[in-house]
PDB file of C-alpha atoms in Angstrom:
ATOM      1  CA  UNK A  17      50.723 126.052 200.102  1.00  0.00           C
ATOM      2  CA  UNK A  18      52.061 122.385 200.554  1.00  0.00           C
ATOM      3  CA  UNK A  19      51.779 119.388 198.496  1.00  0.00           C
ATOM      4  CA  UNK A  20      48.557 117.436 198.186  1.00  0.00           C
ATOM      5  CA  UNK A  21      49.245 113.660 197.445  1.00  0.00           C
ATOM      6  CA  UNK A  22      47.901 112.546 193.968  1.00  0.00           C
ATOM      7  CA  UNK A  23      46.939 109.076 193.320  1.00  0.00           C
ATOM      8  CA  UNK A  24      49.319 107.574 190.832  1.00  0.00           C
ATOM      9  CA  UNK A  25      50.129 104.619 189.281  1.00  0.00           C
ATOM     10  CA  UNK A  26      54.028 103.914 189.711  1.00  0.00           C
ATOM     11  CA  UNK A  27      55.482 101.415 186.793  1.00  0.00           C
ATOM     12  CA  UNK A  28      59.026 100.169 186.192  1.00  0.00           C
ATOM     13  CA  UNK A  29      60.311 101.510 183.144  1.00  0.00           C
ATOM     14  CA  UNK A  30      60.664  98.023 181.749  1.00  0.00           C
ATOM     15  CA  UNK A  31      57.169  97.748 181.924  1.00  0.00           C
ATOM     16  CA  UNK A  32      56.669 100.941 179.920  1.00  0.00           C
ATOM     17  CA  UNK A  33      56.652 101.910 176.224  1.00  0.00           C
ATOM     18  CA  UNK A  34      59.809 103.743 175.094  1.00  0.00           C
ATOM     19  CA  UNK A  35      57.126 106.717 174.178  1.00  0.00           C
ATOM     20  CA  UNK A  36      55.708 106.963 177.419  1.00  0.00           C
ATOM     21  CA  UNK A  37      59.426 107.160 178.887  1.00  0.00           C
ATOM     22  CA  UNK A  38      60.011 109.630 176.634  1.00  0.00           C
ATOM     23  CA  UNK A  39      56.972 111.544 177.174  1.00  0.00           C
ATOM     24  CA  UNK A  40      57.430 111.746 180.730  1.00  0.00           C
ATOM     25  CA  UNK A  41      61.010 112.979 180.351  1.00  0.00           C
ATOM     26  CA  UNK A  42      60.323 115.674 177.813  1.00  0.00           C
ATOM     27  CA  UNK A  43      57.382 116.669 179.804  1.00  0.00           C
ATOM     28  CA  UNK A  44      59.118 117.149 183.061  1.00  0.00           C
ATOM     29  CA  UNK A  45      62.311 119.188 181.434  1.00  0.00           C
ATOM     30  CA  UNK A  46      60.385 121.079 179.138  1.00  0.00           C
ATOM     31  CA  UNK A  47      61.173 124.063 181.240  1.00  0.00           C
ATOM     32  CA  UNK A  48      64.662 123.007 182.995  1.00  0.00           C
ATOM     33  CA  UNK A  49      67.621 125.139 183.429  1.00  0.00           C
ATOM     34  CA  UNK A  50      69.374 123.433 180.674  1.00  0.00           C
ATOM     35  CA  UNK A  51      67.845 122.096 177.547  1.00  0.00           C
ATOM     36  CA  UNK A  52      67.632 118.135 177.965  1.00  0.00           C
ATOM     37  CA  UNK A  53      64.528 117.404 175.929  1.00  0.00           C
ATOM     38  CA  UNK A  54      65.561 113.986 174.023  1.00  0.00           C
ATOM     39  CA  UNK A  55      64.470 111.842 171.244  1.00  0.00           C
ATOM     40  CA  UNK A  56      63.961 107.984 171.798  1.00  0.00           C
ATOM     41  CA  UNK A  57      67.662 107.415 170.159  1.00  0.00           C
ATOM     42  CA  UNK A  58      69.058 109.890 172.603  1.00  0.00           C
ATOM     43  CA  UNK A  59      67.228 108.665 175.508  1.00  0.00           C
ATOM     44  CA  UNK A  60      68.327 104.801 174.926  1.00  0.00           C
ATOM     45  CA  UNK A  61      71.882 106.370 174.124  1.00  0.00           C
ATOM     46  CA  UNK A  62      72.279 107.961 177.698  1.00  0.00           C
ATOM     47  CA  UNK A  63      70.692 105.140 179.286  1.00  0.00           C
ATOM     48  CA  UNK A  64      73.276 102.409 177.930  1.00  0.00           C
ATOM     49  CA  UNK A  65      76.390 105.521 178.316  1.00  0.00           C
ATOM     50  CA  UNK A  66      75.785 106.069 182.084  1.00  0.00           C
ATOM     51  CA  UNK A  67      74.844 102.406 183.064  1.00  0.00           C
ATOM     52  CA  UNK A  68      70.984 103.388 183.908  1.00  0.00           C
ATOM     53  CA  UNK A  69      68.554 100.474 184.153  1.00  0.00           C
ATOM     54  CA  UNK A  70      65.164 100.130 183.144  1.00  0.00           C
ATOM     55  CA  UNK A  71      64.739  97.678 185.833  1.00  0.00           C
ATOM     56  CA  UNK A  72      65.539 100.025 188.280  1.00  0.00           C
ATOM     57  CA  UNK A  73      63.761 103.261 186.699  1.00  0.00           C
ATOM     58  CA  UNK A  74      60.204 104.128 187.327  1.00  0.00           C
ATOM     59  CA  UNK A  75      57.597 106.027 185.440  1.00  0.00           C
ATOM     60  CA  UNK A  76      54.691 107.417 187.295  1.00  0.00           C
ATOM     61  CA  UNK A  77      51.114 107.554 185.602  1.00  0.00           C
ATOM     62  CA  UNK A  78      47.901 109.542 186.284  1.00  0.00           C
ATOM     63  CA  UNK A  79      45.683 107.137 184.399  1.00  0.00           C
ATOM     64  CA  UNK A  80      46.939 106.326 181.031  1.00  0.00           C
ATOM     65  CA  UNK A  81      49.176 109.904 181.061  1.00  0.00           C
ATOM     66  CA  UNK A  82      52.924 109.265 181.996  1.00  0.00           C
ATOM     67  CA  UNK A  83      53.536 112.608 184.408  1.00  0.00           C
ATOM     68  CA  UNK A  84      56.800 111.819 185.965  1.00  0.00           C
ATOM     69  CA  UNK A  85      60.044 109.620 185.700  1.00  0.00           C
ATOM     70  CA  UNK A  86      63.110 108.757 187.562  1.00  0.00           C
ATOM     71  CA  UNK A  87      66.235 107.135 186.227  1.00  0.00           C
ATOM     72  CA  UNK A  88      68.180 105.054 188.095  1.00  0.00           C
ATOM     73  CA  UNK A  89      71.561 102.955 188.132  1.00  0.00           C
ATOM     74  CA  UNK A  90      73.079 100.361 190.417  1.00  0.00           C
ATOM     75  CA  UNK A  91      76.806  99.733 190.474  1.00  0.00           C
ATOM     76  CA  UNK A  92      79.769  98.632 192.484  1.00  0.00           C
ATOM     77  CA  UNK A  93      82.896 100.698 192.998  1.00  0.00           C
ATOM     78  CA  UNK A  94      85.906  99.983 195.055  1.00  0.00           C
ATOM     79  CA  UNK A  95      83.257  97.036 197.080  1.00  0.00           C
ATOM     80  CA  UNK A  96      80.395  99.581 197.392  1.00  0.00           C
ATOM     81  CA  UNK A  97      77.232  98.997 196.254  1.00  0.00           C
ATOM     82  CA  UNK A  98      76.014 102.321 194.747  1.00  0.00           C
ATOM     83  CA  UNK A  99      72.755 103.757 193.576  1.00  0.00           C
ATOM     84  CA  UNK A 100      72.669 107.031 191.154  1.00  0.00           C
ATOM     85  CA  UNK A 101      69.465 108.910 190.382  1.00  0.00           C
ATOM     86  CA  UNK A 102      70.486 110.089 187.178  1.00  0.00           C
ATOM     87  CA  UNK A 103      67.221 112.482 186.788  1.00  0.00           C
ATOM     88  CA  UNK A 104      63.816 113.080 188.422  1.00  0.00           C
ATOM     89  CA  UNK A 105      61.462 115.142 186.300  1.00  0.00           C
ATOM     90  CA  UNK A 106      57.399 115.818 186.545  1.00  0.00           C
ATOM     91  CA  UNK A 107      55.480 117.427 183.969  1.00  0.00           C
ATOM     92  CA  UNK A 108      54.445 120.949 185.043  1.00  0.00           C
ATOM     93  CA  UNK A 109      50.940 120.055 185.088  1.00  0.00           C
ATOM     94  CA  UNK A 110      51.442 117.761 188.011  1.00  0.00           C
ATOM     95  CA  UNK A 111      53.708 119.484 190.241  1.00  0.00           C
ATOM     96  CA  UNK A 112      53.139 120.096 193.821  1.00  0.00           C
ATOM     97  CA  UNK A 113      51.193 116.607 194.265  1.00  0.00           C
ATOM     98  CA  UNK A 114      53.971 114.674 195.809  1.00  0.00           C
ATOM     99  CA  UNK A 115      55.077 112.828 192.359  1.00  0.00           C
ATOM    100  CA  UNK A 116      58.497 113.255 192.820  1.00  0.00           C
ATOM    101  CA  UNK A 117      58.262 111.759 196.426  1.00  0.00           C
ATOM    102  CA  UNK A 118      56.304 108.928 195.201  1.00  0.00           C
ATOM    103  CA  UNK A 119      59.077 108.099 192.464  1.00  0.00           C
ATOM    104  CA  UNK A 120      61.767 108.495 195.183  1.00  0.00           C
ATOM    105  CA  UNK A 121      60.207 106.393 197.453  1.00  0.00           C
ATOM    106  CA  UNK A 122      59.747 103.577 195.193  1.00  0.00           C
ATOM    107  CA  UNK A 123      63.399 104.201 194.221  1.00  0.00           C
ATOM    108  CA  UNK A 124      64.749 104.122 197.447  1.00  0.00           C
ATOM    109  CA  UNK A 125      62.514 100.910 198.517  1.00  0.00           C
ATOM    110  CA  UNK A 126      64.108  99.344 195.222  1.00  0.00           C
ATOM    111  CA  UNK A 127      67.620 100.424 196.297  1.00  0.00           C
ATOM    112  CA  UNK A 128      67.198  98.590 199.721  1.00  0.00           C
ATOM    113  CA  UNK A 129      66.195  95.398 198.044  1.00  0.00           C
ATOM    114  CA  UNK A 130      68.945  95.203 195.819  1.00  0.00           C
ATOM    115  CA  UNK A 131      71.269  95.770 199.015  1.00  0.00           C
ATOM    116  CA  UNK A 132      72.303  99.366 198.034  1.00  0.00           C
ATOM    117  CA  UNK A 133      74.925 100.993 200.487  1.00  0.00           C
ATOM    118  CA  UNK A 134      74.876 104.500 199.294  1.00  0.00           C
ATOM    119  CA  UNK A 135      72.421 106.092 197.327  1.00  0.00           C
ATOM    120  CA  UNK A 136      73.628 109.522 195.033  1.00  0.00           C
ATOM    121  CA  UNK A 137      72.609 112.267 192.703  1.00  0.00           C
ATOM    122  CA  UNK A 138      73.216 115.775 191.795  1.00  0.00           C
ATOM    123  CA  UNK A 139      70.944 118.868 191.484  1.00  0.00           C
ATOM    124  CA  UNK A 140      71.564 122.157 190.466  1.00  0.00           C
ATOM    125  CA  UNK A 141      72.795 124.637 192.696  1.00  0.00           C
ATOM    126  CA  UNK A 142      69.550 127.041 192.309  1.00  0.00           C
ATOM    127  CA  UNK A 143      66.765 124.048 192.230  1.00  0.00           C
ATOM    128  CA  UNK A 144      66.278 124.990 195.795  1.00  0.00           C
ATOM    129  CA  UNK A 145      62.901 123.175 195.847  1.00  0.00           C
ATOM    130  CA  UNK A 146      64.499 119.592 194.774  1.00  0.00           C
ATOM    131  CA  UNK A 147      67.349 119.888 196.753  1.00  0.00           C
ATOM    132  CA  UNK A 148      64.859 120.464 199.997  1.00  0.00           C
ATOM    133  CA  UNK A 149      62.963 117.254 198.522  1.00  0.00           C
ATOM    134  CA  UNK A 150      65.927 115.317 198.665  1.00  0.00           C
ATOM    135  CA  UNK A 151      66.656 116.115 201.952  1.00  0.00           C
ATOM    136  CA  UNK A 152      63.395 115.379 203.322  1.00  0.00           C
ATOM    137  CA  UNK A 153      64.120 111.896 201.781  1.00  0.00           C
ATOM    138  CA  UNK A 154      67.463 111.686 203.669  1.00  0.00           C
ATOM    139  CA  UNK A 155      70.252 112.994 201.279  1.00  0.00           C
ATOM    140  CA  UNK A 156      72.713 115.228 202.708  1.00  0.00           C
ATOM    141  CA  UNK A 157      75.016 117.392 200.655  1.00  0.00           C
ATOM    142  CA  UNK A 158      78.357 116.123 200.382  1.00  0.00           C
ATOM    143  CA  UNK A 159      80.094 118.024 197.544  1.00  0.00           C
ATOM    144  CA  UNK A 160      79.992 121.479 195.804  1.00  0.00           C
ATOM    145  CA  UNK A 161      80.617 120.572 191.564  1.00  0.00           C
ATOM    146  CA  UNK A 162      81.455 123.103 188.740  1.00  0.00           C
ATOM    147  CA  UNK A 163      80.892 122.309 185.147  1.00  0.00           C
ATOM    148  CA  UNK A 164      84.243 124.641 183.816  1.00  0.00           C
ATOM    149  CA  UNK A 165      84.564 125.582 180.346  1.00  0.00           C
ATOM    150  CA  UNK A 166      87.049 127.612 177.807  1.00  0.00           C
ATOM    151  CA  UNK A 167      87.413 128.314 173.989  1.00  0.00           C
ATOM    152  CA  UNK A 168      90.725 129.948 174.238  1.00  0.00           C
ATOM    153  CA  UNK A 169      94.149 128.507 174.052  1.00  0.00           C
ATOM    154  CA  UNK A 170      94.973 126.214 177.299  1.00  0.00           C
ATOM    155  CA  UNK A 171      97.439 128.203 179.435  1.00  0.00           C
ATOM    156  CA  UNK A 172      99.308 125.649 181.495  1.00  0.00           C
ATOM    157  CA  UNK A 173     101.505 127.764 183.993  1.00  0.00           C
ATOM    158  CA  UNK A 174     104.847 126.470 185.482  1.00  0.00           C
ATOM    159  CA  UNK A 175     105.102 122.710 184.890  1.00  0.00           C
ATOM    160  CA  UNK A 176     106.605 120.157 187.291  1.00  0.00           C
ATOM    161  CA  UNK A 177     110.490 119.994 187.639  1.00  0.00           C
ATOM    162  CA  UNK A 178     111.770 116.281 187.214  1.00  0.00           C
ATOM    163  CA  UNK A 179     111.474 113.682 184.854  1.00  0.00           C
ATOM    164  CA  UNK A 180     107.920 112.603 184.154  1.00  0.00           C
ATOM    165  CA  UNK A 181     106.187 110.254 181.663  1.00  0.00           C
ATOM    166  CA  UNK A 182     102.691 110.655 180.327  1.00  0.00           C
ATOM    167  CA  UNK A 183     101.026 107.824 178.395  1.00  0.00           C
ATOM    168  CA  UNK A 184      97.398 107.175 177.139  1.00  0.00           C
ATOM    169  CA  UNK A 185      95.559 104.233 178.243  1.00  0.00           C
ATOM    170  CA  UNK A 186      91.737 102.728 178.439  1.00  0.00           C
ATOM    171  CA  UNK A 187      89.390 104.483 181.246  1.00  0.00           C
ATOM    172  CA  UNK A 188      89.617 100.594 183.380  1.00  0.00           C
ATOM    173  CA  UNK A 189      93.571 101.596 184.258  1.00  0.00           C
ATOM    174  CA  UNK A 190      92.111 104.453 186.493  1.00  0.00           C
ATOM    175  CA  UNK A 191      90.287 101.955 188.614  1.00  0.00           C
ATOM    176  CA  UNK A 192      93.649 100.089 189.154  1.00  0.00           C
ATOM    177  CA  UNK A 193      95.449 102.775 190.806  1.00  0.00           C
ATOM    178  CA  UNK A 194      95.688 103.159 194.334  1.00  0.00           C
ATOM    179  CA  UNK A 195      94.530 106.916 194.761  1.00  0.00           C
ATOM    180  CA  UNK A 196      91.748 106.270 192.048  1.00  0.00           C
ATOM    181  CA  UNK A 197      88.942 108.597 193.272  1.00  0.00           C
ATOM    182  CA  UNK A 198      85.822 106.538 193.688  1.00  0.00           C
ATOM    183  CA  UNK A 199      83.780 108.751 195.348  1.00  0.00           C
ATOM    184  CA  UNK A 200      83.368 111.332 192.202  1.00  0.00           C
ATOM    185  CA  UNK A 201      80.096 112.115 190.910  1.00  0.00           C
ATOM    186  CA  UNK A 202      78.604 109.045 188.921  1.00  0.00           C
ATOM    187  CA  UNK A 203      79.163 110.578 185.389  1.00  0.00           C
ATOM    188  CA  UNK A 204      82.822 111.023 185.937  1.00  0.00           C
ATOM    189  CA  UNK A 205      83.623 107.617 187.234  1.00  0.00           C
ATOM    190  CA  UNK A 206      85.789 105.202 184.618  1.00  0.00           C
ATOM    191  CA  UNK A 207      82.648 103.264 184.013  1.00  0.00           C
ATOM    192  CA  UNK A 208      80.601 106.047 182.265  1.00  0.00           C
ATOM    193  CA  UNK A 209      83.724 106.681 179.832  1.00  0.00           C
ATOM    194  CA  UNK A 210      83.349 103.516 177.809  1.00  0.00           C
ATOM    195  CA  UNK A 211      84.771 105.561 174.715  1.00  0.00           C
ATOM    196  CA  UNK A 212      87.206 107.684 176.831  1.00  0.00           C
ATOM    197  CA  UNK A 213      91.004 107.454 178.108  1.00  0.00           C
ATOM    198  CA  UNK A 214      93.004 107.859 181.296  1.00  0.00           C
ATOM    199  CA  UNK A 215      95.892 110.005 181.161  1.00  0.00           C
ATOM    200  CA  UNK A 216      98.630 108.684 183.411  1.00  0.00           C
ATOM    201  CA  UNK A 217     101.571 110.478 184.781  1.00  0.00           C
ATOM    202  CA  UNK A 218     104.400 108.686 186.248  1.00  0.00           C
ATOM    203  CA  UNK A 219     107.726 109.460 187.906  1.00  0.00           C
ATOM    204  CA  UNK A 220     111.499 108.907 186.855  1.00  0.00           C
ATOM    205  CA  UNK A 221     110.991 105.311 188.855  1.00  0.00           C
ATOM    206  CA  UNK A 222     107.914 104.532 186.886  1.00  0.00           C
ATOM    207  CA  UNK A 223     105.518 105.327 189.765  1.00  0.00           C
ATOM    208  CA  UNK A 224     102.184 106.928 188.860  1.00  0.00           C
ATOM    209  CA  UNK A 225     101.733 109.899 190.370  1.00  0.00           C
ATOM    210  CA  UNK A 226      98.390 111.268 188.995  1.00  0.00           C
ATOM    211  CA  UNK A 227      95.646 110.354 186.530  1.00  0.00           C
ATOM    212  CA  UNK A 228      92.844 112.232 184.368  1.00  0.00           C
ATOM    213  CA  UNK A 229      89.684 110.671 182.580  1.00  0.00           C
ATOM    214  CA  UNK A 230      88.982 112.846 179.373  1.00  0.00           C
ATOM    215  CA  UNK A 231      87.051 111.867 176.338  1.00  0.00           C
ATOM    216  CA  UNK A 232      87.570 113.366 172.822  1.00  0.00           C
ATOM    217  CA  UNK A 233      84.305 114.287 170.440  1.00  0.00           C
ATOM    218  CA  UNK A 234      84.807 114.127 166.836  1.00  0.00           C
ATOM    219  CA  UNK A 235      82.471 115.300 164.357  1.00  0.00           C
ATOM    220  CA  UNK A 236      81.008 113.376 161.185  1.00  0.00           C
ATOM    221  CA  UNK A 237      84.420 113.745 159.083  1.00  0.00           C
ATOM    222  CA  UNK A 238      86.203 112.748 162.035  1.00  0.00           C
ATOM    223  CA  UNK A 239      87.435 115.853 162.945  1.00  0.00           C
ATOM    224  CA  UNK A 240      88.295 116.706 166.958  1.00  0.00           C
ATOM    225  CA  UNK A 241      86.151 119.238 168.105  1.00  0.00           C
ATOM    226  CA  UNK A 242      85.995 119.144 171.858  1.00  0.00           C
ATOM    227  CA  UNK A 243      87.757 117.562 174.711  1.00  0.00           C
ATOM    228  CA  UNK A 244      85.829 116.620 177.889  1.00  0.00           C
ATOM    229  CA  UNK A 245      88.033 116.183 181.274  1.00  0.00           C
ATOM    230  CA  UNK A 246      86.155 114.125 183.950  1.00  0.00           C
ATOM    231  CA  UNK A 247      88.873 113.712 186.631  1.00  0.00           C
ATOM    232  CA  UNK A 248      92.256 114.985 187.165  1.00  0.00           C
ATOM    233  CA  UNK A 249      93.954 113.591 190.217  1.00  0.00           C
ATOM    234  CA  UNK A 250      97.438 113.325 192.073  1.00  0.00           C
ATOM    235  CA  UNK A 251      98.878 111.042 194.495  1.00  0.00           C
ATOM    236  CA  UNK A 252      98.551 111.670 198.012  1.00  0.00           C
ATOM    237  CA  UNK A 253     102.435 111.255 198.097  1.00  0.00           C
ATOM    238  CA  UNK A 254     103.301 114.142 195.609  1.00  0.00           C
ATOM    239  CA  UNK A 255     104.733 117.455 196.909  1.00  0.00           C
ATOM    240  CA  UNK A 256     103.500 119.292 193.653  1.00  0.00           C
ATOM    241  CA  UNK A 257      99.978 118.426 193.127  1.00  0.00           C
ATOM    242  CA  UNK A 258      99.547 121.527 191.108  1.00  0.00           C
ATOM    243  CA  UNK A 259     102.230 120.954 188.734  1.00  0.00           C
ATOM    244  CA  UNK A 260     101.113 117.209 188.129  1.00  0.00           C
ATOM    245  CA  UNK A 261      97.365 118.846 187.266  1.00  0.00           C
ATOM    246  CA  UNK A 262      98.958 121.155 185.026  1.00  0.00           C
ATOM    247  CA  UNK A 263     101.056 118.283 183.211  1.00  0.00           C
ATOM    248  CA  UNK A 264      98.162 116.221 183.040  1.00  0.00           C
ATOM    249  CA  UNK A 265      95.918 119.313 181.363  1.00  0.00           C
ATOM    250  CA  UNK A 266      98.745 120.043 179.282  1.00  0.00           C
ATOM    251  CA  UNK A 267      98.903 116.603 177.953  1.00  0.00           C
ATOM    252  CA  UNK A 268      94.636 116.340 177.771  1.00  0.00           C
ATOM    253  CA  UNK A 269      94.490 119.757 176.119  1.00  0.00           C
ATOM    254  CA  UNK A 270      97.386 119.510 173.652  1.00  0.00           C
ATOM    255  CA  UNK A 271      96.397 120.452 170.219  1.00  0.00           C
ATOM    256  CA  UNK A 272      92.742 121.757 171.191  1.00  0.00           C
ATOM    257  CA  UNK A 273      93.744 125.447 171.571  1.00  0.00           C
ATOM    258  CA  UNK A 274      91.060 126.659 169.198  1.00  0.00           C
ATOM    259  CA  UNK A 275      88.351 123.925 170.363  1.00  0.00           C
ATOM    260  CA  UNK A 276      85.653 123.596 172.876  1.00  0.00           C
ATOM    261  CA  UNK A 277      87.080 122.538 175.923  1.00  0.00           C
ATOM    262  CA  UNK A 278      85.043 121.269 179.459  1.00  0.00           C
ATOM    263  CA  UNK A 279      85.568 120.164 182.645  1.00  0.00           C
ATOM    264  CA  UNK A 280      82.630 118.263 183.998  1.00  0.00           C
ATOM    265  CA  UNK A 281      81.371 117.817 187.652  1.00  0.00           C
ATOM    266  CA  UNK A 282      84.858 118.586 189.448  1.00  0.00           C
ATOM    267  CA  UNK A 283      84.900 119.154 193.126  1.00  0.00           C
ATOM    268  CA  UNK A 284      84.734 122.728 193.565  1.00  0.00           C
ATOM    269  CA  UNK A 285      87.313 122.740 196.181  1.00  0.00           C
ATOM    270  CA  UNK A 286      89.775 120.665 194.166  1.00  0.00           C
ATOM    271  CA  UNK A 287      93.482 121.446 192.970  1.00  0.00           C
ATOM    272  CA  UNK A 288      92.112 120.598 189.226  1.00  0.00           C
ATOM    273  CA  UNK A 289      89.478 123.429 189.321  1.00  0.00           C
ATOM    274  CA  UNK A 290      92.291 125.764 190.996  1.00  0.00           C
ATOM    275  CA  UNK A 291      94.648 125.010 187.741  1.00  0.00           C
ATOM    276  CA  UNK A 292      92.036 124.983 185.356  1.00  0.00           C
ATOM    277  CA  UNK A 293      90.735 128.489 186.371  1.00  0.00           C
ATOM    278  CA  UNK A 294      94.151 130.021 186.531  1.00  0.00           C
ATOM    279  CA  UNK A 295      94.471 128.650 183.269  1.00  0.00           C
ATOM    280  CA  UNK A 296      91.412 130.397 181.815  1.00  0.00           C
ATOM    281  CA  UNK A 297      88.445 127.837 182.483  1.00  0.00           C
ATOM    282  CA  UNK A 298      85.449 129.827 183.640  1.00  0.00           C
ATOM    283  CA  UNK A 299      82.405 128.250 185.766  1.00  0.00           C
ATOM    284  CA  UNK A 300      79.330 127.314 183.578  1.00  0.00           C
ATOM    285  CA  UNK A 301      77.263 125.563 185.845  1.00  0.00           C
ATOM    286  CA  UNK A 302      77.291 124.719 189.475  1.00  0.00           C
ATOM    287  CA  UNK A 303      75.683 121.426 191.491  1.00  0.00           C
ATOM    288  CA  UNK A 304      75.683 119.944 194.510  1.00  0.00           C
ATOM    289  CA  UNK A 305      76.583 116.374 194.825  1.00  0.00           C
ATOM    290  CA  UNK A 306      74.093 114.631 197.500  1.00  0.00           C
ATOM    291  CA  UNK A 307      74.379 111.130 198.971  1.00  0.00           C
ATOM    292  CA  UNK A 308      72.424 109.018 201.357  1.00  0.00           C
ATOM    293  CA  UNK A 309      73.563 106.062 203.546  1.00  0.00           C
ATOM    294  CA  UNK A 310      71.586 103.069 203.438  1.00  0.00           C
TER     295      UNK A 310
END
């Protein structure tokens, strides 16, 4: 049975109340694969942390009832103006009526008005209906992503031979490296790590050979409780990429043996995933990255 279009009013999130936005979000995700129902405070914090914009996001209404939402952000990375769909949700009662399609159409029109060159999103690998809809809207799968986790002691394996130094810096330092991966998933980009760090490995001559983007979480008493890795990338010039990644991961996870360790939305075929898997990490979530050129 196909979708039957429903007459809706689609408004920019900036024209709606916070209660309307959060009602649409929580209704849409109440039966989701992971728990992402949010309070207003959590919703606002996520909007800011992930560079999402109320002016670029939309809420769908059936009469006065908010029944769908799409969150969007736009930013320029390495000269490419990129839009990210940070979540599309439709209330269970209003699915299969074209609500998501109307939200996506409104978003794509906005992307074009704003001069966006690349639209991107992620979807859970098992969410075949959503992936099929995104394909109809012109998106293509460009990468397979995994979220890895471990609560065991980090097993680094063999570290690279040679005189390497490692230093911690602000997340923006990653963007200045010639081999920075600007095509990574939106949430793993340096702009999304406002309270994170770049860990840079350099060779004996001071040349950067690899970097990691990382964030540490602390509890209310200031205790380090978890470490989250977002990127771990090496220069194309290195001959021992695995060794450099092991060196960086050993620095990132130093002192975190008993803590929760996660790596977020890494490319499934990357050297980093290979190293982390060998070091005791397991796959918790699989997603697809989808892109659309405009």
